[in-house]
Each structure stands twice: as C-alpha cells, then as structure tokens.
Amino acid sequence: MARGAVRNFETALGAIGVLALIITGILVTGWNPVPKVSDWWEKVSSSTSKLSTPDTTWTERVGGQPSSAVVAGNAAVVTMRGTVEARSLSTGTMLWQREADWAGVAGDDGNTVAVVGRRGKGLEALDPSSGTSRWKDENAVGAWTYRETVLTLACGGLSDCTLTARAPRDGAQMWKLTLPGIGRVLNGGNADLLGTEVMAAAYRDAIGAMPRSIPAMLGFPIEQKVRVVDTVHGKLLREEEPSNTTRVVVAGGRVLASTATPKDGSCRYSLEGRDPETGKALWKKDGYDLRTASGAGCEQRRDPAGADTVLAATRGDNREVFLSPRDGREMWAGAEGDEIVAADSQYGLVRTDGGKNLSVVGFERGGRLWQHAVPAKADVAISRYAVLVRDSAQGKVTAYAPDSGRLLIEAKTSADVLGIGERGLVIARGRTIGYLPF
C-alpha cells in the first residue's frame, strides 16, 4: 500500500475512534448536544438577520419559547412555559420576570394587570410595567381575565367551588357565588367555557390572550352540565344538560341549544335561543348549521364560531350568514360562494369573489364597510386593533384598521405574530422577539 494511502487510512481510523469516544460518552452520560447546537444556531441566525422589513423598534431574546404577548400600557407581557416576563415597549429591556404555571392579562387602560398563577400558591396581580404586586388571592386555583373583571376560582374541597368577581386594579370584590359540583377541573388560566370560538387559527393564541369585555352571561361546564352564571349580578341562574346531538352554549345573554339530527345520511339542524333564567324558548330557527356537529351520527363536538354577540352559520341554501344569538335574526347574509372567515363583536370578515377579496361587515352600521384584495391562501384574523392578513408564501404580514380599512403596516417577515396592540405588533421567530410599530 502506498505511503499516502496508509496515512489516509490511519487518519480515517483516528476520526472513527474519536467519533466512537464521543458517542460512548453521550450514551454513558446521557448528554444530548442537539438542544445546545440548536440554541447556538438560533443565536447566530437571530443576530445576523432582521425580524422584519421595516425594522422592529427593538429585538431581544427571551428566556423560553413564547406563546403569546399582550401589550399593556408601555409594556409587553410575554408568556412562556413556566415563565412570564415583561418587556419595555420602547426599548425591549426586561422589566420583570416571574415563574408561572399559568397567566393572563386583565383590565384596560391604566387598570391593566398581569395575573400570574402558581399551583398551590394562588395568584398574584402585578403592575405590568414594574412587576409590583397590586393584590393577591392565595386560595385561587384558576382565573378568567377580562377588561372589566377578574373572575377567580377557589376550591376548598373536592366539590363546590367559589367564583369571585374582582376589580382588576385593586382586587376589590364585586360579588361571590358558589358553583356546585367538581369545578376544580376548570383550574388554570382562562379555562374553556361554553360559548363561542375564535375564528382565527393562525392568530388564536395572540387574539385569545387579549382581554375582552366580559359577557353578561357565561356557561361553566361542570359534571356534564352547563351552569349559567349572570356576571352582572353574580347569580347562578340555572343548569342545562346537553346531549350527543344537542350542543348547549351561552352567548348574547341567551342559552343556545344547537341540535343536529341524523336523517337520510345527513344532519338536520335546528337552533333555539332560551331565556337564561327560566329556560323558556324565546326564538327558534330550522336549517341553520353552526358547524358544531360532525360524523355520521351528527355528534356535537365543537362550540359555534363567532363572538359573544354574533354567530357564524350556514343557511339551508348553503349561504353563510351572521346570526344574532339574542333574537336569532340574520345580521348579514352572504352571496353564493361568500365565505365567513372571522368575526368579533363589531366586525365580520368575509372572503368574496372566489376568495380574491376580503370584505369587512359592520354589525352596528350594517353592510360592507370596506374591501381589499388578498392572496387566496392568506391567513386572516380580526382583533380589537387590527385586521391581519398573513401571506406565508410571500413572507408578508399586512394590518388594516378594522373600521376603515386604512393600511396600518405592510411588512416583509417570516416571524409569528405574538401580540396585537393599539400601535403595533409583537412578533417572534423562535425565542427572538421584537416590536413592530404601525
């Protein structure tokens, strides 16, 4: 064998030996280098690439993988697994950090608080800018955070919990009532209640984290029953029992019973709005599909899409409509081929002209308010402050003012939208976040 070939052979054997030693070390110690390599690569990539064009005001790396962010005054409250931290909206500087099993943001304007919960230790409401404690509830196992109220849940035993409404700013008690049954299953932050679902898959976490106005009635799912609570007066009004073919939810101050009955290989739909105190039927409509049922047996598995004051439905002639849960009237009816894609309590988003245009419907003024052309496969959503359109194929996010369609920003970015504020977006790629002003 030639001397060069021998040298190459010896070099290869040496490399194999080193590799074998590394693999043996990994197997013996259990050390996994992949996360550290991934972490290193993310640091390198984030430092050499921008989050967006135009630039974010600042770019910072947070302690974990962020799931959502809420703009609260001059701070962005960022939630991660096991941690909540606040960043200055103007500089990105960390203002405070807390360990948390769950968290939420409540209040509005100067009354905003970050509600941080720990299992077995209750919850604490913090000033979003300083992290100082405003009030505590050491017995709380869960909470629901709204603009006007924080509902705290305390469960001393195995059954019968106490639901308390508190003012966000100082925790002052507004009312208290007993929820019979094993309500402890509703522990944590903003556990699912029986109402309407947000229509915004791409932005579900960002929009869901924003505090909304508390509905006049809420439906608590406990022991296969729906317990209807009057949030204005703090009263437990009644209990409703759903079935496999009837979905019972609470919206618009009504108990809604959506029934889907199998017949001739399809589902026959009926919808009823009931008085939340007496259970008496106040209105009834046939042939309106709230998209709550699926399967050959028409099993009810989902809550209806929409908001507290509006429902998205498909009429018997296959045209999509917005319904009022209060009286069952059609608030808007689409033309053939129009597709409802999102809604909040004020506006509805509809794809028209074969999906080429996005139209915004106003529920208070009625009719179409504005329209813009959008890519066919773009993700769209509506929030309190902006209508968002994300074109993943082009790497672009566009934001419009909900009332007028005025362009707020058009940015080239592959980052996710973590939070939506009145004057900008919190975006993230991995653990790197930034603030993109309108």
XYZ file of C-alpha atoms in Angstrom:
438
model
C 0.000 0.000 0.000
C 1.366 3.442 -0.868
C 2.566 5.632 1.988
C -0.116 8.308 1.266
C -2.879 5.732 1.251
C -1.627 4.352 4.576
C -1.624 7.857 6.060
C -5.194 8.482 4.858
C -6.284 5.136 6.237
C -4.751 5.916 9.627
C -6.396 9.358 9.652
C -9.795 7.812 8.925
C -9.314 5.263 11.704
C -8.420 8.086 14.102
C -11.526 10.049 13.191
C -13.694 6.973 13.645
C -12.087 6.400 17.030
C -12.790 9.958 18.164
C -16.373 9.692 16.939
C -16.771 6.391 18.803
C -15.486 8.002 22.007
C -17.997 10.899 21.616
C -20.878 8.502 21.014
C -19.831 6.381 24.013
C -19.700 9.497 26.183
C -23.204 10.525 25.097
C -24.579 7.056 25.838
C -22.909 6.861 29.260
C -23.661 10.405 30.473
C -26.997 10.943 28.750
C -25.752 14.278 27.409
C -27.732 15.486 24.405
C -25.885 18.087 22.309
C -28.781 18.775 19.948
C -30.579 21.431 22.062
C -27.342 23.334 22.630
C -26.461 23.198 18.940
C -29.992 24.328 18.076
C -29.739 27.087 20.676
C -26.394 28.197 19.283
C -27.727 28.225 15.731
C -30.744 30.297 16.758
C -28.445 32.851 18.420
C -26.305 33.072 15.300
C -29.231 33.301 12.899
C -31.120 35.868 15.016
C -28.068 38.068 15.310
C -27.430 38.082 11.552
C -30.993 38.501 10.276
C -33.739 41.010 10.925
C -37.181 40.023 12.151
C -38.887 42.213 9.568
C -38.676 44.931 6.968
C -39.342 47.632 8.071
C -37.258 47.001 11.170
C -38.688 46.335 14.577
C -38.081 49.058 17.163
C -36.020 46.531 19.113
C -35.060 42.858 19.008
C -34.430 40.819 22.154
C -34.093 37.177 23.114
C -36.485 35.873 25.800
C -35.913 33.052 28.274
C -38.173 30.434 26.672
C -40.362 29.701 23.676
C -43.031 32.451 23.783
C -46.671 31.525 23.176
C -48.331 34.969 23.318
C -47.787 38.602 24.232
C -50.200 41.270 25.420
C -49.465 44.973 25.035
C -50.324 46.551 28.399
C -49.564 50.254 28.548
C -45.846 50.729 27.959
C -45.039 47.034 28.432
C -45.408 43.791 26.519
C -46.304 40.901 28.832
C -44.844 37.760 27.256
C -45.999 34.290 28.306
C -43.764 31.226 28.045
C -43.955 27.763 29.515
C -43.302 28.169 33.235
C -42.403 31.875 32.965
C -43.925 35.286 32.386
C -41.818 38.330 31.674
C -42.499 41.949 30.731
C -40.520 43.953 28.193
C -40.409 47.703 27.715
C -42.393 48.542 24.602
C -39.943 51.309 23.673
C -36.584 49.588 24.321
C -37.218 45.849 24.785
C -35.496 45.931 28.173
C -36.737 43.287 30.608
C -38.879 44.983 33.248
C -39.583 41.901 35.394
C -39.835 38.119 35.265
C -41.865 35.606 37.303
C -42.255 31.848 37.425
C -45.815 30.897 36.499
C -47.896 27.794 35.876
C -50.474 29.962 34.101
C -51.041 33.635 33.415
C -53.324 36.210 31.798
C -53.793 39.946 31.405
C -56.880 41.774 32.690
C -58.139 45.345 32.774
C -57.950 48.230 30.330
C -56.006 51.475 30.018
C -54.490 52.359 33.433
C -56.222 49.475 35.218
C -54.321 46.687 33.443
C -52.710 43.908 35.495
C -50.785 40.734 34.710
C -52.382 37.837 36.596
C -49.801 35.171 37.466
C -50.777 31.825 38.997
C -48.805 29.057 40.741
C -50.240 25.645 41.639
C -50.911 25.501 45.364
C -49.929 29.142 45.849
C -52.877 31.031 44.379
C -52.498 34.026 42.091
C -50.979 37.472 42.156
C -51.965 40.535 40.105
C -48.904 42.534 39.048
C -48.372 46.006 37.666
C -47.349 45.297 34.031
C -44.649 47.987 33.997
C -42.957 47.434 37.360
C -43.942 43.887 38.381
C -45.027 45.143 41.806
C -47.899 43.271 43.412
C -51.263 45.016 43.383
C -53.282 42.248 45.028
C -53.333 38.505 45.721
C -55.780 35.639 46.025
C -53.917 32.864 47.797
C -56.822 30.400 47.505
C -57.394 30.702 43.760
C -56.832 27.641 41.589
C -57.775 29.449 38.378
C -58.986 32.705 36.857
C -60.626 34.283 33.815
C -59.260 37.672 32.779
C -61.461 40.363 31.196
C -61.234 44.109 30.659
C -63.682 44.911 33.460
C -63.219 41.940 35.779
C -61.033 39.125 37.002
C -63.048 36.025 37.899
C -61.158 33.913 40.428
C -61.989 30.296 41.240
C -61.271 28.844 44.686
C -61.987 25.195 45.560
C -61.563 24.257 49.203
C -62.690 20.644 48.850
C -63.382 18.075 46.192
C -66.646 19.721 45.165
C -68.405 23.098 45.246
C -66.063 25.933 44.314
C -66.356 29.677 44.873
C -66.375 32.075 41.928
C -65.450 35.662 42.811
C -65.547 38.755 40.588
C -62.766 41.239 41.384
C -61.802 44.666 40.098
C -58.559 44.295 38.090
C -56.822 47.336 39.585
C -57.049 46.506 43.293
C -58.810 43.116 43.568
C -61.877 44.614 45.283
C -64.651 42.022 45.497
C -67.673 42.799 43.322
C -69.640 39.595 44.002
C -69.184 35.975 45.048
C -71.171 32.802 44.381
C -70.933 29.038 44.844
C -70.508 26.811 41.779
C -71.853 23.360 42.712
C -70.015 20.270 41.506
C -66.380 19.494 40.830
C -65.339 22.851 39.425
C -61.648 22.193 40.103
C -61.382 20.813 36.555
C -61.531 24.470 35.430
C -58.226 25.327 37.090
C -55.505 27.404 35.437
C -55.806 30.491 33.296
C -58.844 31.148 31.124
C -60.086 27.554 31.000
C -62.539 26.902 28.173
C -66.135 27.866 28.906
C -69.197 27.031 26.824
C -69.574 29.971 24.458
C -68.229 30.848 21.024
C -64.846 30.008 19.499
C -62.388 32.479 17.973
C -62.237 32.148 14.173
C -58.516 32.772 13.643
C -56.415 29.620 13.652
C -53.160 31.394 12.708
C -53.551 34.017 15.441
C -55.582 32.101 18.028
C -53.043 32.489 20.860
C -52.362 36.175 20.191
C -56.043 37.124 19.999
C -57.086 34.792 22.817
C -54.568 36.401 25.185
C -56.050 39.889 24.710
C -58.564 40.735 27.459
C -62.090 41.102 26.055
C -65.253 42.536 27.575
C -66.931 40.117 29.937
C -70.192 38.692 28.532
C -73.371 39.289 30.537
C -73.803 35.519 30.866
C -71.227 32.705 30.983
C -71.614 28.944 30.709
C -69.446 26.829 33.032
C -69.047 23.128 32.045
C -69.163 21.091 35.270
C -70.126 17.415 35.523
C -71.615 17.206 32.005
C -73.904 20.145 32.753
C -73.882 23.803 31.736
C -74.132 26.117 34.721
C -75.326 29.539 33.589
C -73.891 32.496 35.537
C -75.145 36.085 35.411
C -71.886 38.075 35.545
C -73.649 41.418 36.115
C -75.398 40.467 39.360
C -73.293 37.463 40.363
C -76.069 34.855 40.260
C -76.194 31.206 39.297
C -79.297 31.188 37.102
C -79.874 27.597 36.027
C -78.398 24.324 34.779
C -78.761 22.872 31.286
C -77.951 19.325 30.168
C -76.598 18.830 26.634
C -76.743 15.531 24.728
C -74.812 13.815 21.942
C -76.932 15.614 19.350
C -77.574 18.913 21.156
C -74.812 21.399 21.953
C -75.650 23.910 24.688
C -73.649 27.144 24.944
C -74.175 30.630 26.348
C -73.860 33.706 24.112
C -75.536 37.082 23.746
C -77.337 36.725 27.059
C -79.092 33.573 25.838
C -78.759 29.844 26.316
C -78.345 28.425 22.813
C -79.289 24.829 22.024
C -77.997 23.672 18.628
C -79.464 20.294 17.624
C -78.257 18.119 14.752
C -80.384 15.045 13.978
C -79.191 12.351 11.560
C -81.592 11.723 8.672
C -81.106 10.197 5.213
C -77.333 10.220 5.557
C -77.055 13.873 6.571
C -77.745 16.126 9.550
C -80.913 18.165 10.064
C -80.302 21.313 12.101
C -82.377 23.379 14.493
C -81.334 26.249 16.739
C -83.109 27.577 19.818
C -82.466 30.628 21.989
C -83.643 30.242 25.592
C -84.186 32.610 28.485
C -81.197 32.116 30.832
C -83.395 32.267 33.959
C -86.487 30.259 33.020
C -85.214 28.097 30.158
C -88.219 29.172 28.059
C -87.647 29.194 24.284
C -87.537 32.808 23.054
C -86.821 32.050 19.384
C -86.222 29.056 17.129
C -84.794 28.584 13.632
C -84.518 25.467 11.487
C -81.887 24.708 8.867
C -79.032 26.793 10.293
C -75.768 24.883 10.761
C -73.472 26.365 13.429
C -70.732 23.868 12.457
C -70.827 22.260 15.865
C -71.624 18.723 14.638
C -69.591 16.135 12.734
C -69.651 12.430 11.917
C -72.362 10.122 10.630
C -74.189 10.360 13.960
C -74.136 14.187 13.938
C -72.243 14.198 17.241
C -71.842 17.626 18.796
C -68.137 18.216 19.439
C -67.440 21.933 18.964
C -68.654 25.326 20.124
C -70.066 27.663 17.449
C -67.707 30.139 15.798
C -68.110 33.873 16.281
C -68.192 36.188 19.278
C -70.485 36.751 22.251
C -72.887 38.876 20.199
C -72.641 37.167 16.791
C -72.691 33.614 15.407
C -71.333 32.323 12.101
C -73.732 29.860 10.444
C -74.571 28.191 7.148
C -78.156 28.517 5.960
C -80.182 25.753 4.360
C -79.453 27.176 0.874
C -75.685 26.880 1.646
C -75.252 30.633 2.021
C -73.244 31.793 5.006
C -74.768 34.242 7.476
C -74.107 36.062 10.715
C -76.839 35.469 13.314
C -77.724 37.399 16.459
C -77.758 34.975 19.419
C -80.104 37.319 21.262
C -83.058 37.182 18.844
C -81.983 34.831 16.035
C -82.181 37.434 13.284
C -79.786 37.455 10.339
C -77.339 40.315 10.830
C -75.812 39.716 7.399
C -76.302 37.188 4.610
C -73.652 36.384 2.034
C -73.982 35.864 -1.684
C -73.396 32.449 -3.198
C -69.768 31.469 -2.664
C -69.042 34.044 0.062
C -67.129 32.544 2.992
C -67.121 33.818 6.582
C -63.563 33.609 7.920
C -63.507 35.611 11.187
C -65.574 37.807 13.496
C -65.553 39.783 16.701
C -68.390 41.647 18.416
C -68.215 44.583 15.966
C -67.000 43.264 12.621
C -67.077 40.182 10.420
C -64.501 39.144 7.803
C -65.793 37.557 4.614
C -63.948 36.214 1.570
C -65.774 37.203 -1.621
C -65.303 36.816 -5.377
C -63.955 33.298 -5.132
C -61.668 34.215 -2.228
C -59.866 37.008 -4.101
C -61.169 39.819 -1.885
C -61.574 40.318 1.854
C -64.688 42.267 2.841
C -65.406 43.682 6.287
C -69.012 43.709 7.529
C -70.064 46.136 10.287
C -72.691 44.816 12.673
C -73.649 48.198 14.130
C -73.851 50.216 10.892
C -74.749 47.221 8.746
C -73.477 46.213 5.309
C -69.982 46.106 3.872
C -67.597 48.747 5.222
C -64.541 48.144 3.044
C -62.806 45.590 0.856
C -59.226 44.721 -0.153
C -57.734 42.145 -2.487
C -55.911 39.351 -0.598
C -53.982 36.230 -1.641
C -56.174 33.131 -1.890
C -54.277 31.170 0.780
C -53.534 34.029 3.183
C -54.420 33.623 6.870
C -56.730 36.355 8.143
C -57.937 37.427 11.583
C -59.602 40.338 13.311
C -58.710 41.806 16.675
C -59.708 44.870 18.620
C -56.989 46.945 16.956
C -56.260 45.442 13.545
C -57.353 43.138 10.762
C -54.361 40.916 9.968
C -53.527 39.247 6.666
C -50.530 36.898 6.570
C -49.264 35.700 3.204
C -46.852 32.914 4.148
C -45.889 32.235 0.524
C -44.617 35.801 0.086
C -43.448 36.198 3.705
C -45.637 39.234 4.301
C -47.936 40.487 7.072
C -50.392 43.321 6.449
C -52.513 45.110 9.052
C -55.596 47.262 8.405
C -57.735 49.442 10.675
C -60.948 47.450 11.332
C -63.353 50.370 10.913
C -61.967 51.966 7.745
C -59.566 49.548 6.052
C -56.752 52.091 6.374
C -53.357 50.443 5.892
C -51.525 50.303 9.219
C -48.437 48.406 8.104
C -47.155 46.091 5.418
C -44.081 44.148 6.499
C -41.862 41.501 4.972
C -41.415 38.895 7.694
C -41.491 35.181 8.385
C -41.945 35.806 12.119
C -45.080 34.839 14.037
C -47.439 37.456 15.447
C -47.358 37.073 19.246
C -49.420 40.089 20.240
C -51.528 42.871 18.756
C -51.532 46.328 20.312
C -53.168 49.629 19.501
C -49.977 50.949 17.888
C -48.095 47.874 16.753
C -47.395 44.140 16.765
C -45.167 41.951 18.925
C -43.570 39.402 16.590
C -41.245 36.453 17.202
C -39.002 33.963 15.483
C -38.063 31.222 17.923
C -37.027 32.925 21.152
C -36.243 36.226 19.474
C -38.997 38.821 19.762
C -39.422 42.417 18.650
C -41.920 45.252 18.461
C -43.135 46.344 15.039
C -44.931 49.718 15.270
C -47.718 50.730 12.889
